[in-house]
């Protein structure tokens, strides 16, 4: 299981205090407008990534479902097969711009078609333009609030099974998508494997967004004393699914470092892992944890 997990938590070499080569860098959260034409979405994303890199961002995070309208009616039509990279315009664009600018791109999510199944998938490209990881959303979003919102992602998508954390020059990055934020267990698993940063492309709606979006990401950051970055599409009030927006970077004490409203924008903010070390020294939750009373089981 978990073939994307490259760090062995039981390895004595894993030092949770160890920092990557680059401890301070800029991250960009590109809160993109989503159009019904895929080509337009690709062009917009390309421009936003290029501009973020030109402003010094070393890591760019894109939103959930940024190249496809957020509706079960569209997912199959817009889906791409990443195994056939030449047939995937999204794969090619992200790979090319990552290597051209020498940046890491956590490519939000798009519908992936693979062996007759559809997945809500995030691809991560390294600064050499190579695909470094692929994460398929594990917790699908099914909700039914009478008179408010009804959405069943599991009608269309198959759930993924593989937590994904990757070792990069910018630290160990855990990947998850949107509704995955509601499950502290996944964030804890990544923290146990030494993650410095969790990236959540997301597309919360206005119904759950106002109450939960910020609370959840601050909770995941605070519990695990690491950085959490989220990136949403911008709001489209004409669509059937009204997006909350508010792409955010949260620091290891649960503090909001930078955030946005719901319009199209790019948030550029600094990650400084030395703050994570300070927070873990000041409040050593890891040492205070009572594994004799409750134990976190990592299968
Ligand atoms: O968990 C929620 O309340 C919203 C999640 C969501 O919008 C999604 O997973 O697409």
XYZ file of C-alpha atoms and ligand atoms in Angstrom:
309
model
C 0.000 0.000 0.000
C 0.931 3.686 -0.077
C 3.499 3.517 -2.859
C 3.676 7.316 -3.000
C 4.993 7.482 0.531
C 8.705 7.902 0.196
C 9.564 8.428 3.848
C 9.584 5.528 6.247
C 8.274 6.757 9.610
C 9.990 4.008 11.583
C 13.369 4.778 10.058
C 15.741 5.965 12.794
C 17.080 8.479 10.258
C 13.806 10.415 10.291
C 14.425 13.540 12.326
C 11.276 15.612 12.643
C 13.375 18.672 13.481
C 15.591 18.326 10.411
C 14.984 21.006 7.832
C 15.367 20.855 4.048
C 18.082 22.744 2.148
C 15.872 25.720 1.549
C 14.208 26.700 4.829
C 12.701 29.960 3.651
C 10.902 30.396 0.356
C 7.870 31.928 -1.292
C 4.747 29.927 -2.044
C 2.060 31.117 -4.468
C -1.614 30.166 -4.188
C -3.230 30.841 -7.571
C -6.948 31.360 -6.973
C -8.120 30.951 -10.555
C -11.404 31.644 -12.307
C -12.757 28.474 -13.907
C -14.283 28.851 -17.389
C -16.262 26.297 -19.330
C -13.543 26.177 -22.028
C -10.618 24.059 -20.896
C -8.200 25.904 -23.197
C -8.996 29.190 -21.466
C -8.392 27.583 -18.062
C -5.015 26.268 -19.189
C -4.006 29.678 -20.534
C -5.066 31.428 -17.337
C -3.209 28.941 -15.138
C -0.107 29.261 -17.312
C -0.131 33.052 -16.969
C -0.718 32.905 -13.207
C 2.103 30.386 -12.651
C 4.487 32.384 -14.841
C 3.722 35.594 -12.979
C 4.044 33.899 -9.553
C 7.449 32.478 -10.521
C 8.546 35.898 -11.807
C 7.646 37.305 -8.393
C 9.955 34.776 -6.729
C 7.632 31.895 -5.843
C 9.479 28.569 -5.656
C 6.331 26.528 -5.073
C 3.016 27.109 -6.811
C -0.251 25.576 -5.630
C -3.309 25.448 -7.900
C -6.984 24.948 -6.906
C -9.134 21.827 -6.894
C -10.868 21.366 -10.290
C -9.288 24.397 -11.910
C -9.595 23.240 -15.517
C -13.182 21.973 -15.331
C -16.476 23.386 -13.998
C -17.232 21.897 -10.566
C -20.198 19.719 -11.517
C -20.742 15.991 -11.955
C -22.034 16.810 -15.473
C -18.564 17.887 -16.642
C -16.005 15.664 -14.910
C -15.996 12.790 -17.420
C -15.938 15.144 -20.411
C -12.908 17.070 -19.124
C -10.979 14.081 -17.754
C -7.413 13.324 -18.887
C -5.293 10.183 -18.695
C -1.905 11.014 -17.156
C -0.441 7.645 -18.163
C -0.552 8.970 -21.700
C 1.240 12.237 -20.990
C 1.324 13.292 -24.643
C -2.466 13.153 -24.725
C -2.857 15.255 -21.595
C -2.718 19.003 -22.311
C -2.774 19.756 -18.593
C 0.164 17.433 -17.882
C 2.198 18.979 -20.715
C 1.499 22.565 -19.686
C 2.368 22.008 -16.007
C 5.471 19.990 -16.794
C 6.771 22.581 -19.268
C 6.240 25.636 -17.083
C 7.703 23.858 -14.011
C 10.970 23.153 -15.831
C 11.058 26.492 -17.650
C 10.766 28.408 -14.368
C 12.588 25.846 -12.181
C 9.759 25.635 -9.654
C 7.700 22.934 -7.971
C 4.036 22.875 -8.988
C 1.400 21.181 -6.849
C -1.054 21.048 -9.704
C -4.359 21.448 -7.869
C -6.695 18.746 -9.082
C -8.373 17.790 -12.308
C -10.540 14.806 -13.303
C -8.330 11.841 -14.167
C -9.481 9.001 -16.403
C -7.712 5.712 -15.711
C -8.728 2.141 -16.539
C -12.410 3.026 -16.809
C -12.482 4.954 -13.508
C -12.565 8.679 -12.801
C -10.490 10.149 -9.983
C -10.124 13.615 -8.495
C -6.348 13.805 -8.898
C -3.471 16.097 -7.979
C -0.193 15.858 -9.913
C 3.016 17.305 -8.526
C 5.776 18.394 -10.909
C 9.385 18.990 -9.877
C 11.629 21.820 -11.034
C 12.953 19.477 -13.735
C 9.425 19.221 -15.160
C 9.059 15.551 -14.162
C 5.965 14.166 -12.497
C 7.001 13.510 -8.881
C 3.727 12.306 -7.382
C 0.098 11.700 -8.143
C -2.532 11.816 -5.395
C -6.144 10.690 -5.839
C -8.638 12.234 -3.405
C -9.285 9.726 -0.631
C -12.375 11.220 1.036
C -15.025 12.015 -1.554
C -17.464 14.823 -0.789
C -21.065 13.693 -0.443
C -23.404 16.160 1.230
C -27.161 16.582 1.428
C -28.506 19.556 3.395
C -32.204 19.875 2.465
C -33.010 23.306 1.049
C -29.323 24.210 0.867
C -26.830 21.995 -0.934
C -26.815 18.514 -2.355
C -23.669 17.181 -4.000
C -22.487 13.605 -4.418
C -18.944 13.334 -5.670
C -19.047 9.552 -5.270
C -21.676 9.359 -8.064
C -18.858 10.115 -10.490
C -15.485 9.598 -8.846
C -13.749 6.575 -7.402
C -11.930 7.249 -4.139
C -8.138 6.995 -4.024
C -6.274 4.812 -1.548
C -2.773 6.194 -1.338
C -1.629 8.929 1.028
C 1.098 10.859 -0.773
C 4.048 12.642 0.779
C 7.096 13.640 -1.192
C 10.589 14.697 -0.316
C 11.622 17.906 -2.103
C 14.228 20.675 -1.792
C 11.423 22.690 -0.225
C 10.689 20.117 2.462
C 8.471 17.072 2.799
C 5.116 17.902 1.307
C 1.930 15.975 2.080
C -0.837 16.171 -0.511
C -4.583 16.003 0.117
C -7.679 17.492 -1.496
C -10.541 19.578 -0.098
C -12.866 17.299 1.940
C -9.715 15.444 3.107
C -9.258 18.493 5.378
C -12.119 17.170 7.526
C -10.073 14.097 8.461
C -7.334 14.887 10.990
C -6.050 11.317 10.694
C -4.587 11.936 7.233
C -2.793 15.094 8.373
C -1.493 13.205 11.437
C -0.228 10.440 9.197
C 1.715 12.968 7.110
C 3.055 14.648 10.259
C 4.195 11.254 11.570
C 6.098 10.824 8.334
C 7.906 14.115 8.870
C 5.861 16.500 6.689
C 6.785 20.189 6.883
C 3.952 21.404 4.678
C 0.507 20.075 3.762
C -1.001 21.265 0.472
C -4.766 21.081 0.040
C -6.224 22.181 -3.278
C -9.865 22.744 -2.329
C -13.185 24.046 -3.572
C -15.338 24.492 -0.496
C -18.801 25.887 -1.172
C -20.362 28.848 0.606
C -22.530 26.576 2.797
C -19.675 24.815 4.581
C -16.924 27.268 3.693
C -17.751 30.131 6.007
C -17.919 27.922 9.098
C -15.314 25.271 8.346
C -12.692 26.213 5.769
C -10.426 28.368 7.941
C -11.151 26.425 11.128
C -10.144 23.111 9.551
C -6.885 24.312 8.063
C -5.864 26.110 11.255
C -6.714 22.947 13.181
C -4.623 20.720 10.910
C -1.672 23.148 11.181
C -1.940 23.594 14.948
C -2.411 19.893 15.802
C 0.619 18.951 13.779
C 2.744 22.112 14.149
C 3.424 22.459 10.465
C 2.461 24.669 7.509
C -0.857 24.216 5.725
C -1.544 25.787 2.319
C -4.933 25.759 0.624
C -5.922 26.940 -2.839
C -9.457 27.388 -4.141
C -10.947 28.485 -7.454
C -12.438 31.984 -7.374
C -16.194 32.370 -6.892
C -18.555 31.936 -9.796
C -21.979 32.931 -8.558
C -23.570 31.792 -11.852
C -22.568 28.168 -11.449
C -24.621 25.543 -9.573
C -21.858 25.260 -6.960
C -20.925 28.553 -5.321
C -17.289 28.493 -4.321
C -16.115 29.911 -0.999
C -12.615 30.974 -2.189
C -10.237 32.294 0.523
C -6.998 30.522 -0.433
C -4.814 30.622 2.648
C -1.408 29.896 4.147
C -1.433 28.881 7.817
C 1.666 28.691 10.007
C 2.698 26.069 12.582
C 1.024 27.856 15.512
C -2.275 27.881 13.637
C -1.808 31.498 12.604
C -3.090 32.872 9.293
C -0.045 34.113 7.393
C -1.836 35.227 4.243
C -5.290 34.819 2.779
C -7.588 36.173 0.079
C -11.207 37.024 -0.587
C -13.226 35.129 -3.177
C -12.132 36.931 -6.361
C -9.449 35.792 -8.770
C -6.023 36.545 -7.283
C -2.640 35.071 -6.418
C -1.541 35.007 -2.798
C 2.233 35.055 -2.424
C 3.580 34.438 1.061
C 6.696 33.270 2.816
C 7.205 29.893 4.429
C 9.940 29.862 7.083
C 10.495 26.407 8.556
C 12.618 27.792 11.385
C 9.316 29.033 12.886
C 8.150 25.437 12.895
C 11.203 24.399 14.869
C 10.629 27.222 17.355
C 6.970 26.278 17.779
C 7.861 22.611 18.347
C 10.525 23.566 20.914
C 8.248 25.982 22.735
C 5.317 23.584 22.827
C 6.680 20.032 22.445
C 3.422 18.244 21.681
C 5.282 15.312 20.163
C 7.005 14.582 23.502
C 3.849 15.194 25.518
C 1.763 12.772 23.470
C 0.438 9.862 25.595
C 0.968 6.861 23.354
C 0.500 4.682 26.436
C -3.171 5.764 26.529
C -4.020 6.165 22.846
C -2.021 4.968 19.923
C -2.043 6.192 16.375
C -2.103 3.149 14.135
C -0.279 3.505 10.829
C -1.138 0.493 8.696
O -16.127 19.197 3.471
C -16.757 20.177 3.063
O -17.558 20.763 3.778
C -16.579 20.685 1.669
C -15.742 19.774 0.860
C -15.747 20.036 -0.578
O -16.260 21.040 -1.027
C -15.095 19.091 -1.488
O -14.458 18.124 -1.031
O -15.188 19.281 -2.726
